[in-house]
mmCIF file of C-alpha atoms and ligand atoms in Angstrom:
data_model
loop_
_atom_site.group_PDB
_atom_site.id
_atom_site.type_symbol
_atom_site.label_atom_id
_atom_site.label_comp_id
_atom_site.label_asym_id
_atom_site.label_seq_id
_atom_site.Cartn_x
_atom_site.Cartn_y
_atom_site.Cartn_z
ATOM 1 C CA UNK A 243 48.992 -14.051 -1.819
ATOM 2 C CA UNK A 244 45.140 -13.302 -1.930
ATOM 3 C CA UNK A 245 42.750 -15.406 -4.350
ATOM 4 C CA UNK A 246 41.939 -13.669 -7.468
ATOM 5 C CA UNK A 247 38.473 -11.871 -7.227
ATOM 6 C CA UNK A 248 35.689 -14.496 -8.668
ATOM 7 C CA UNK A 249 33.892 -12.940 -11.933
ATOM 8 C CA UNK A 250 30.851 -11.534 -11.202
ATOM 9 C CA UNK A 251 27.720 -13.352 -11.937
ATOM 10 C CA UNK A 252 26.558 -10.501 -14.298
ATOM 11 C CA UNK A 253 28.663 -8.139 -15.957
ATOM 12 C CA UNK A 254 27.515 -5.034 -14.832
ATOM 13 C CA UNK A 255 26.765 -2.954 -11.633
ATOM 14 C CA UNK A 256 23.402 -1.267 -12.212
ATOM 15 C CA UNK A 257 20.279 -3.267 -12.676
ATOM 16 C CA UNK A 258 18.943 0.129 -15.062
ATOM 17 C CA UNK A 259 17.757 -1.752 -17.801
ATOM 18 C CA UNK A 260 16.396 -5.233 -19.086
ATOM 19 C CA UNK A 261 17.552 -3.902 -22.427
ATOM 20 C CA UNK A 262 21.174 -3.783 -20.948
ATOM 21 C CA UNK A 263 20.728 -7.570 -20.321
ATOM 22 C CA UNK A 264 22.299 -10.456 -22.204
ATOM 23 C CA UNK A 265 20.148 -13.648 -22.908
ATOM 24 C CA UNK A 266 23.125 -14.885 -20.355
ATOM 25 C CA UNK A 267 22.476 -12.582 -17.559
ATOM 26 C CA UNK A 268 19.193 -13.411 -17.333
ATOM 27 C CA UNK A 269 19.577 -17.120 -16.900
ATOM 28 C CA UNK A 270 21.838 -16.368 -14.715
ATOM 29 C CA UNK A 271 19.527 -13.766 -12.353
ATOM 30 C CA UNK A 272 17.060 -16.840 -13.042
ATOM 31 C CA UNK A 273 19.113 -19.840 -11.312
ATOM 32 C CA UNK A 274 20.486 -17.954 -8.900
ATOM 33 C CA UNK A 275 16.785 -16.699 -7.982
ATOM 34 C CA UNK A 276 15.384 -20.257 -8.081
ATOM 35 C CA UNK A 277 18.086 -20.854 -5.735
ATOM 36 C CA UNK A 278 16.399 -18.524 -3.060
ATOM 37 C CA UNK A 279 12.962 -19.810 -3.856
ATOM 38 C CA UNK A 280 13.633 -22.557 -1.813
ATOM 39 C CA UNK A 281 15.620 -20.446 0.836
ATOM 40 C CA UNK A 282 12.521 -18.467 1.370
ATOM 41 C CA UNK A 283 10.658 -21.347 1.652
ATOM 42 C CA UNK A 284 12.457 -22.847 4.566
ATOM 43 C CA UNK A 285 12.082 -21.905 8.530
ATOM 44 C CA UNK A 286 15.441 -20.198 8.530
ATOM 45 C CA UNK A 287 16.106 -17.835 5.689
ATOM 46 C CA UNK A 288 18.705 -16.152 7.004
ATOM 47 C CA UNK A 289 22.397 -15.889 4.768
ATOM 48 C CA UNK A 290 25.567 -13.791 5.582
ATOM 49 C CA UNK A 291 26.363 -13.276 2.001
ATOM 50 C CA UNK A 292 25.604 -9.018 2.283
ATOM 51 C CA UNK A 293 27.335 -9.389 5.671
ATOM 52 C CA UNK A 294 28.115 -5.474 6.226
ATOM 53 C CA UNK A 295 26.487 -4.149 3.081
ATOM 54 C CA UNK A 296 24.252 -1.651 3.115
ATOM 55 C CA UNK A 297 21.368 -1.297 1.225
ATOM 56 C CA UNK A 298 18.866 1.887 0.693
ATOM 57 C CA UNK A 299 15.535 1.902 -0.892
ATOM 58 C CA UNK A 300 14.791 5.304 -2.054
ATOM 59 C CA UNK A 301 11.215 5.789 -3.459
ATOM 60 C CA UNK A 302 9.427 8.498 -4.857
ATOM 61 C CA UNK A 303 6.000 6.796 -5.820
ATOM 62 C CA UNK A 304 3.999 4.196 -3.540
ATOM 63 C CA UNK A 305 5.053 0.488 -3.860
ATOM 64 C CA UNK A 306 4.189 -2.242 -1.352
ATOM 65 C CA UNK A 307 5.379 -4.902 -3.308
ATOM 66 C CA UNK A 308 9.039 -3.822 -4.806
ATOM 67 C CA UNK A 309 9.764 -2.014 -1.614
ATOM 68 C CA UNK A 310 8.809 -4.680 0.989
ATOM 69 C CA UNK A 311 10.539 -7.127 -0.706
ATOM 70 C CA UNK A 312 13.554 -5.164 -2.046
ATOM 71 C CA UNK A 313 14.214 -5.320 1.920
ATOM 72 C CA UNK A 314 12.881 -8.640 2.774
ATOM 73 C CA UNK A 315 15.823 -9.464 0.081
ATOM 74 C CA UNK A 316 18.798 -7.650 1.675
ATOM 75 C CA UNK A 317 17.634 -8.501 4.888
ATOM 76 C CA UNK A 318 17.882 -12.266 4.244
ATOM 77 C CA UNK A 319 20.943 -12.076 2.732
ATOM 78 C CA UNK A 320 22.285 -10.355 5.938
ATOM 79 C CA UNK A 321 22.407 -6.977 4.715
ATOM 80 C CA UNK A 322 21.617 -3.596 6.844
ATOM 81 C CA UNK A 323 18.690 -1.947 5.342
ATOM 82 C CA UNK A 324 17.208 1.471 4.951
ATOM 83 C CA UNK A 325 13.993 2.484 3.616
ATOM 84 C CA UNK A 326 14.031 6.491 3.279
ATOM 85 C CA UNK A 327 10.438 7.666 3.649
ATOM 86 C CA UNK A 328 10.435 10.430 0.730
ATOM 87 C CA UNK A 329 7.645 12.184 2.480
ATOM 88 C CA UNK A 330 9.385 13.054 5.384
ATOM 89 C CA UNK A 331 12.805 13.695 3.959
ATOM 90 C CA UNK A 332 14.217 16.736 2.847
ATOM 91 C CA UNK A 333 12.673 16.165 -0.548
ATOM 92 C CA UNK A 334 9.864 18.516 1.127
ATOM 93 C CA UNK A 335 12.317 20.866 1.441
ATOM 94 C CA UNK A 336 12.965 21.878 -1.974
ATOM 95 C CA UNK A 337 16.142 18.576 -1.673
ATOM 96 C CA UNK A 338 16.494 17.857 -5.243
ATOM 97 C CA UNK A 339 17.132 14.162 -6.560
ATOM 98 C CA UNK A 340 20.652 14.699 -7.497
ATOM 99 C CA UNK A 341 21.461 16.020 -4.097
ATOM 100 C CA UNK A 342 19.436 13.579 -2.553
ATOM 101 C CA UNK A 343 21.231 10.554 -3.726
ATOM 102 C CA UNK A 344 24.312 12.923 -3.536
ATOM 103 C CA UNK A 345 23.458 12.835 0.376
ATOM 104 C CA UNK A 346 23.324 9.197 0.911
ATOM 105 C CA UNK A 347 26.104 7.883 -1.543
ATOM 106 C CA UNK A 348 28.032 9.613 1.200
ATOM 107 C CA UNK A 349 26.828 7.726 3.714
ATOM 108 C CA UNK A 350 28.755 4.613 1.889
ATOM 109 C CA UNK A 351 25.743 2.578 0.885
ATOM 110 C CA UNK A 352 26.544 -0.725 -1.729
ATOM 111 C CA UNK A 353 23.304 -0.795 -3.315
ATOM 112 C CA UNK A 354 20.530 1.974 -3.960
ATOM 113 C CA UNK A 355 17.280 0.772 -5.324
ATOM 114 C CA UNK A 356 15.485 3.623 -6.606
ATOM 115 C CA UNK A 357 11.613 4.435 -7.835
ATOM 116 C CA UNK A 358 11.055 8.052 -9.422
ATOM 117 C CA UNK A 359 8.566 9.239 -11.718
ATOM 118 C CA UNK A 360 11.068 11.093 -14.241
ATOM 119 C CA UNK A 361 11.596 8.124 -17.027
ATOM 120 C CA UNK A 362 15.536 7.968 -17.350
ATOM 121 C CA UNK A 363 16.303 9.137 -13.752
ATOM 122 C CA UNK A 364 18.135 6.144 -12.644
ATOM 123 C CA UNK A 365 20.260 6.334 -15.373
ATOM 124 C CA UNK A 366 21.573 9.915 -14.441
ATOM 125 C CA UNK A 367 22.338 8.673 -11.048
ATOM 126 C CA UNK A 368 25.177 6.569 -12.210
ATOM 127 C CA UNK A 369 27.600 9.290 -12.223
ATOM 128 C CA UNK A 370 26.488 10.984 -9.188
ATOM 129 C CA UNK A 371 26.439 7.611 -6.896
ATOM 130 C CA UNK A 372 29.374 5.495 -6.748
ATOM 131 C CA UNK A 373 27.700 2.292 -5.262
ATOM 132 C CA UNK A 374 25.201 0.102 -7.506
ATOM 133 C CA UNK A 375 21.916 1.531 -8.756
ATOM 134 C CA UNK A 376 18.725 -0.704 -9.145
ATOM 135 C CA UNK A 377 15.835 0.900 -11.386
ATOM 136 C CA UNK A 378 12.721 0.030 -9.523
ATOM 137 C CA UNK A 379 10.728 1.639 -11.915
ATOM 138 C CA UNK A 380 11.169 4.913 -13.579
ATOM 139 C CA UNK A 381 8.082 6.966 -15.059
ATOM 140 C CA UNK A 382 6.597 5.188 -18.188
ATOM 141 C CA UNK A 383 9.852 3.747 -19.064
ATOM 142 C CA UNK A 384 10.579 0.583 -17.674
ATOM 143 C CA UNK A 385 10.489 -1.424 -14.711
ATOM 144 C CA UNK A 386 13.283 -4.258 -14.743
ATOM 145 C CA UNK A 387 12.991 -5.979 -11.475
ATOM 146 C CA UNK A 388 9.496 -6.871 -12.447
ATOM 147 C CA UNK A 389 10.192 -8.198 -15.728
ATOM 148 C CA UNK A 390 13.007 -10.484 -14.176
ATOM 149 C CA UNK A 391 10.402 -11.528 -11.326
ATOM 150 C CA UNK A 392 7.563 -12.263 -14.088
ATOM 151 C CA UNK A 393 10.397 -14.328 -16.250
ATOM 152 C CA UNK A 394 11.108 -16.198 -13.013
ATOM 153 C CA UNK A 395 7.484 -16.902 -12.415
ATOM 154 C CA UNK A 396 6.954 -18.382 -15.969
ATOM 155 C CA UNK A 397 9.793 -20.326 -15.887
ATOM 156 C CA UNK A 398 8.733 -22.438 -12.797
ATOM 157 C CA UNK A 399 5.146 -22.610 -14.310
ATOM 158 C CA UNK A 400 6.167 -23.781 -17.897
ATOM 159 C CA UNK A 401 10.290 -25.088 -17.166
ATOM 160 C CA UNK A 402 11.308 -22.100 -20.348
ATOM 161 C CA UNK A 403 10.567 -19.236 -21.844
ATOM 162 C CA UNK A 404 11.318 -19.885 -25.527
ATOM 163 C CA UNK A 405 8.339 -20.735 -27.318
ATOM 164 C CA UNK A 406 5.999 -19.171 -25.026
ATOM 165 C CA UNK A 407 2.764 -16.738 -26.291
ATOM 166 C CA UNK A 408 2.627 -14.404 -23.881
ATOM 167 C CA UNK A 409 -0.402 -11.551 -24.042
ATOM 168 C CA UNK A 410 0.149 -7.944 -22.435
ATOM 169 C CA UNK A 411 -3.592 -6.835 -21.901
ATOM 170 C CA UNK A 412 -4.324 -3.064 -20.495
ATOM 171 C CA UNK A 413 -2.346 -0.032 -20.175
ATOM 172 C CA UNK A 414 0.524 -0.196 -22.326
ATOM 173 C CA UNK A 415 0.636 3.654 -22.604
ATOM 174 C CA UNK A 416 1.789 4.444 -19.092
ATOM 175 C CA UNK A 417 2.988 0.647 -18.148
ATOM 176 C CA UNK A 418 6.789 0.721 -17.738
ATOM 177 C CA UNK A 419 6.407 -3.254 -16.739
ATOM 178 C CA UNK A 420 4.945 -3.860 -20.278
ATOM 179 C CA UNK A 421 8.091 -2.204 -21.707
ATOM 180 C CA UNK A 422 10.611 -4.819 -19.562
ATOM 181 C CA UNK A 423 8.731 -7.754 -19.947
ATOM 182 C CA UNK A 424 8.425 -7.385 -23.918
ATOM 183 C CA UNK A 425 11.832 -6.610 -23.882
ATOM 184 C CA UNK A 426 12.723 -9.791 -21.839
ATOM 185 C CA UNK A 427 10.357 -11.968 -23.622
ATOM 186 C CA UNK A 428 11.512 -11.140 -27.089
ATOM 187 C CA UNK A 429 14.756 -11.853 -26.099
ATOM 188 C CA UNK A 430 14.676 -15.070 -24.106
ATOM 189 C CA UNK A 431 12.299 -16.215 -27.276
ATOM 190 C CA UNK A 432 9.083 -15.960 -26.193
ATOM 191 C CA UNK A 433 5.951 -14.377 -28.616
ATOM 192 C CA UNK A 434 4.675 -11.348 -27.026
ATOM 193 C CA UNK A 435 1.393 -9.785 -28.140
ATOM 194 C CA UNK A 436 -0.057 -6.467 -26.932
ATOM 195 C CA UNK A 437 -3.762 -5.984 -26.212
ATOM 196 C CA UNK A 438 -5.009 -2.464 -25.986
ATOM 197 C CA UNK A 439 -7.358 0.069 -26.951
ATOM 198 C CA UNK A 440 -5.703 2.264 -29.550
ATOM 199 C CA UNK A 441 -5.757 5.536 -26.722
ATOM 200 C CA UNK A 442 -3.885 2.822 -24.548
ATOM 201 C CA UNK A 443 -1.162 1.890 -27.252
ATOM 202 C CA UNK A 444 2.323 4.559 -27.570
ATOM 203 C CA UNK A 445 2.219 5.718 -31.168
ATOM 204 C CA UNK A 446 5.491 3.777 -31.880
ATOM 205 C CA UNK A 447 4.478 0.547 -30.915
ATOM 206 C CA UNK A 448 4.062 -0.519 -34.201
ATOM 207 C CA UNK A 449 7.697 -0.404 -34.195
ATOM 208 C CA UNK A 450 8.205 -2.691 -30.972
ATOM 209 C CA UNK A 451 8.496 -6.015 -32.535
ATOM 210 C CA UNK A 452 5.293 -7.518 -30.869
ATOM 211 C CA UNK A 453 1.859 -8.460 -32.356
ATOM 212 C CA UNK A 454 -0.739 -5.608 -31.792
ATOM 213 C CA UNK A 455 -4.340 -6.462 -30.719
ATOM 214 C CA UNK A 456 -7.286 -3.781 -30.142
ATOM 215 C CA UNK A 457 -9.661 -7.201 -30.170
ATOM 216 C CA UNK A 458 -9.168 -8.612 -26.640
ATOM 217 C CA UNK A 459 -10.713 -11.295 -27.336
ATOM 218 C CA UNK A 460 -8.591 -12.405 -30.932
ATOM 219 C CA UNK A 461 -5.761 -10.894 -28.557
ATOM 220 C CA UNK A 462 -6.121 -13.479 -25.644
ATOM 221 C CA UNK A 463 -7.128 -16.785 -27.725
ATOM 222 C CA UNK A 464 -4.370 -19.404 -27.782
ATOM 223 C CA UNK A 465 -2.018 -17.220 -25.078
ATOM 224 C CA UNK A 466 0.396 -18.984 -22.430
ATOM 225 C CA UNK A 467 -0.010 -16.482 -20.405
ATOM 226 C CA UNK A 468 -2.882 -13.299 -20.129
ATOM 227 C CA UNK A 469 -1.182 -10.516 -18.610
ATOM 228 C CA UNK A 470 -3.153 -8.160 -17.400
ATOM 229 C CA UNK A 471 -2.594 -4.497 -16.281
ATOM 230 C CA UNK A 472 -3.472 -1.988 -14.379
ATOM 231 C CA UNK A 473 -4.825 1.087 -15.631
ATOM 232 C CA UNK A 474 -2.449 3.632 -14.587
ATOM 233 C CA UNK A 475 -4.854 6.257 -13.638
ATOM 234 C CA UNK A 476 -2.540 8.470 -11.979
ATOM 235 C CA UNK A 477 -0.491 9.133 -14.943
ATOM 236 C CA UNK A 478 -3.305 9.567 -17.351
ATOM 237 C CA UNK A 479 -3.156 13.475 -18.675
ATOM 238 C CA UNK A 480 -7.018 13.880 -19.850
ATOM 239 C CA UNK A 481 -9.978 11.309 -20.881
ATOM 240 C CA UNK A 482 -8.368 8.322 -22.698
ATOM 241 C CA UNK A 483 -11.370 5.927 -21.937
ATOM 242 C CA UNK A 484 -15.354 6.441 -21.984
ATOM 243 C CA UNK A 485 -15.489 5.517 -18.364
ATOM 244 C CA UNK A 486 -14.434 2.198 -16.295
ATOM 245 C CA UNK A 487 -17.617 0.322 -16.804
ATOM 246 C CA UNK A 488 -16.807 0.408 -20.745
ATOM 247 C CA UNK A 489 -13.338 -0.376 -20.346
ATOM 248 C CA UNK A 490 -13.924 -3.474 -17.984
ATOM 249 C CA UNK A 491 -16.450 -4.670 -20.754
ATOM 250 C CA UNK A 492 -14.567 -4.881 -23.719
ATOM 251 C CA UNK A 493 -10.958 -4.993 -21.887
ATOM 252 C CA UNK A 494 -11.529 -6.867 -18.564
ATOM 253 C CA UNK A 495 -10.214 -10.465 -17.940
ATOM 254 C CA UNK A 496 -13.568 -12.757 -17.420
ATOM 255 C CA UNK A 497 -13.362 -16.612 -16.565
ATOM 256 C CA UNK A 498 -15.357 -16.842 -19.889
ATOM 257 C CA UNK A 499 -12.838 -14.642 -22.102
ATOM 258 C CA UNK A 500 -9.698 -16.345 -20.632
ATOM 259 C CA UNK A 501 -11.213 -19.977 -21.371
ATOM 260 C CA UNK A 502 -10.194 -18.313 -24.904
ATOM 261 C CA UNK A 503 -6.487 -18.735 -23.800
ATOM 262 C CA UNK A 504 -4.582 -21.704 -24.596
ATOM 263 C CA UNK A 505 -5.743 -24.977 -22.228
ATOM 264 C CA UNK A 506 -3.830 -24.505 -19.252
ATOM 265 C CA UNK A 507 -3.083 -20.904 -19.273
ATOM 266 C CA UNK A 508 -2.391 -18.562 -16.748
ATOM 267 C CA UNK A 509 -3.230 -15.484 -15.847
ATOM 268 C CA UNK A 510 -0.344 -12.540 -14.148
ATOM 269 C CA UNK A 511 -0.776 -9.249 -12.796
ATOM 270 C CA UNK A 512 2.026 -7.525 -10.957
ATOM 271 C CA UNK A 513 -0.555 -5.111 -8.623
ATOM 272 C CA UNK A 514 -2.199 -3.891 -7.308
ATOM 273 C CA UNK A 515 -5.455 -5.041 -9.140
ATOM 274 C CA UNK A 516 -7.901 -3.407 -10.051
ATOM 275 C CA UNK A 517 -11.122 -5.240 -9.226
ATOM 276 C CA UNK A 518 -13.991 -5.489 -11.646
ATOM 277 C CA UNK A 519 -12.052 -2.778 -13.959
ATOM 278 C CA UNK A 520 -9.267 -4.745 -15.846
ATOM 279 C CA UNK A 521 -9.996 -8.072 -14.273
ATOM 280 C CA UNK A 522 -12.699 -10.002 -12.750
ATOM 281 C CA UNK A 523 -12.101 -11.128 -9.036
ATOM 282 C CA UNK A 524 -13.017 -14.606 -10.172
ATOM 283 C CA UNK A 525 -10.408 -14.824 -12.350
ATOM 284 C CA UNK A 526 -7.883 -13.303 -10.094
ATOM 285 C CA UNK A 527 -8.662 -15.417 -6.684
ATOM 286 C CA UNK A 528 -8.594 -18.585 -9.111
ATOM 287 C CA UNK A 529 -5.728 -20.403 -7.624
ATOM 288 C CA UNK A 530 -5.822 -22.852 -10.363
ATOM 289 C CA UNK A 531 -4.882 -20.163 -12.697
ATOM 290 C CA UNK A 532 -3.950 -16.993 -11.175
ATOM 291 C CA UNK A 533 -0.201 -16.696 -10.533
ATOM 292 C CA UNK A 534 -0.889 -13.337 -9.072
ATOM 293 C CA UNK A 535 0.392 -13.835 -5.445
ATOM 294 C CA UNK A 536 3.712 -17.006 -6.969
ATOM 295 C CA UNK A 537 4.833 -13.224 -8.758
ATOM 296 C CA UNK A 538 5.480 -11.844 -5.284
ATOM 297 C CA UNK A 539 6.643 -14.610 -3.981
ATOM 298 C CA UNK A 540 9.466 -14.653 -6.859
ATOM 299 C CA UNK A 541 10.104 -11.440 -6.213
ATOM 300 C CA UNK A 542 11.425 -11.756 -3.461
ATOM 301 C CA UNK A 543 13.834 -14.451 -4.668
ATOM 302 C CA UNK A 544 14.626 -12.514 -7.606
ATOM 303 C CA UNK A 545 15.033 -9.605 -5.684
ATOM 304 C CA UNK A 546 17.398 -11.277 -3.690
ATOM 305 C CA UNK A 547 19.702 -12.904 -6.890
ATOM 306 C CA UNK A 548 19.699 -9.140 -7.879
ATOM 307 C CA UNK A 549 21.336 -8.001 -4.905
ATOM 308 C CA UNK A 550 23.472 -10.521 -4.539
ATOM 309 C CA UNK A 551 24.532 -10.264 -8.429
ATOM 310 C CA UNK A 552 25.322 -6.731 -8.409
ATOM 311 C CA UNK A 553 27.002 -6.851 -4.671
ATOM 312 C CA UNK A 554 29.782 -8.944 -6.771
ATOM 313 C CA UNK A 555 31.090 -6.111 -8.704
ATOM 314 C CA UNK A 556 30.677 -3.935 -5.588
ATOM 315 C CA UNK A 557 32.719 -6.968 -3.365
ATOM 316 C CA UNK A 558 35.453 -7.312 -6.255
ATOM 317 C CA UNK A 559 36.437 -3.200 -6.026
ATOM 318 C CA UNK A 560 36.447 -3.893 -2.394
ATOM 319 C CA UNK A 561 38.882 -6.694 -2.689
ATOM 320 C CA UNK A 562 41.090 -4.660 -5.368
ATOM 321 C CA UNK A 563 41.461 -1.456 -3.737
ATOM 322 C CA UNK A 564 42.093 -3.277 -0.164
HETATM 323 N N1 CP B 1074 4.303 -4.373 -9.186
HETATM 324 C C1 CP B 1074 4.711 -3.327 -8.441
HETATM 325 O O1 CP B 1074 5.656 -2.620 -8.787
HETATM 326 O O2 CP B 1074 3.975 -3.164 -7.297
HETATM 327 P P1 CP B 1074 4.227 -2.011 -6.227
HETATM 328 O O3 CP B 1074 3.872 -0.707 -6.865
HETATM 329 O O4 CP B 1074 3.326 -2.369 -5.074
HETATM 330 O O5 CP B 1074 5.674 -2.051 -5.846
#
């Protein structure tokens, strides 16, 4: 008689969504991730536990950071990896994204991790793929896996989240990782704040349950944590600022704004930076503040807890059907 599958860690298969999240989930992703934190931090980081999984990053916009780790992740957990370069797929073609991920979910993949500009276009992928999908970042809407890392970040920094005053400084218009991380924050008890120019604020945020700021300064003083972001120019339809030079000097992170912040405060950014325009290099080389390069670190970690979360689901069909 074969063992009973083991519940999975999370209960569901896609990663689409911090909003599809419990409170429990995340703690969950959380210890598991801290878990590979110190994996990743010994000589051998190798694990069998995606033993003859496969995983495939398909991205439509740049990333260094989400993609290179995404695969770092399933490769330390013993997983075979591809990373489809869009460019030179049949995407050039006229291949659309339905057909695309069509194409590969025939190829038997466990886990597709997926960047597209469309907001909502992981979610439609659900019923077209019947392995797990991972949202690593759609359009303006959200970008989970970044939120999780950030959470993970904070948590080694400050031992919880609850109680936290966390301030989102910059883009909020276009930033999809402002969306998650507010999202996660609020729930997991934190105070969230967003600092913006009113041209860099959606009209409903009002309605978003966070404290709204166009003073960076009054937005910044007594903060946990200054979270700065970049200025998405590339999604930017017309002139939304005076130029960069303005921007930086009523907007951009100084050592003597963020002395504002609470004692002890740090500052995040999950890149690429944008020197001298949202933040000062001073500030962001600052190793005594700057958590800048612990957020990739975690994401690797966290990426890894994701994978190995969602594989669960994908393990326990496996063992059912078999
Ligand atoms: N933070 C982030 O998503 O970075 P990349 O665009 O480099 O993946």
């Amino acid at each position: 008689m074969s063992a009973a599958p083991k519940a999975p860690l999370i209960g569901h298969q896609h990663l689409l969504s911090i909003r599809d999240l419990s409170p429990g989930d995340v703690t969950s992703l959380l210890d598991l991730a801290d878990t590979y934190v110190d994996l990743n931090r010994q000589q051998d980081k190798k694990l069998s536990t995606l033993k003859g999984r496969t995983v495939i990053n398909l991205f439509f916009e740049p990333s260094t950071r989400t993609q290179a780790s995404f695969e770092l992740a399933a490769k330390r957990l013993g997983a075979d990896t591809v990373n489809m370069a869009v460019t030179t797929s049949s995407v050039t073609k006229g291949e659309t994204l339905l057909d695309t991920v069509a194409t590969l979910n025939a190829m038997n993949p466990d886990l597709l991790v997926v960047r597209h500009h469309a907001s909502g276009a992981q979610r439609m992928l659900v019923s077209t793929a019947n392995c797990s999908i991972i949202n690593a970042g759609d359009g303006t809407n959200e970008h989970p896996t970044q939120a999780l890392l950030d959470a993970l970040t904070m948590r080694h920094k400050f031992g919880d989240l609850s109680g936290l005053t966390v301030a989102i400084c910059g883009d909020i218009l276009h930033g999809r990782v402002a969306k998650s991380n507010l999202y996660l924050l609020a729930m997991m008890g934190a105070r969230v704040r967003l600092v913006a120019p009113p041209t860099l604020l959606p009209p409903d945020a009002t309605r978003w349950g966070a404290e709204i700021f166009h003073d960076f300064e009054a937005g910044i003083k007594g903060a946990d944590v200054v979270m700065m972001l970049r200025l998405q120019n590339e999604r930017m339809e017309g002139t939304l600022l005076p130029s960069t030079r303005e921007y930086f000097r009523y907007y951009g992170l100084t050592p003597e704004r963020l002395a504002l912040a609470k004692p002890g405060a740090v500052v995040m950014h999950p890149g690429p930076i944008n020197r001298g325009v949202e933040i000062d290099s001073r500030v962001a080389d600052d190793p005594k503040t700057s958590l800048i390069l612990t957020q990739v670190e975690m994401g690797v970690a966290m990426r890894m807890a994701i994978l190995d979360a969602l594989s669960q689901h994908r393990r326990n069909d496996v063992g059912a059907r078999a």
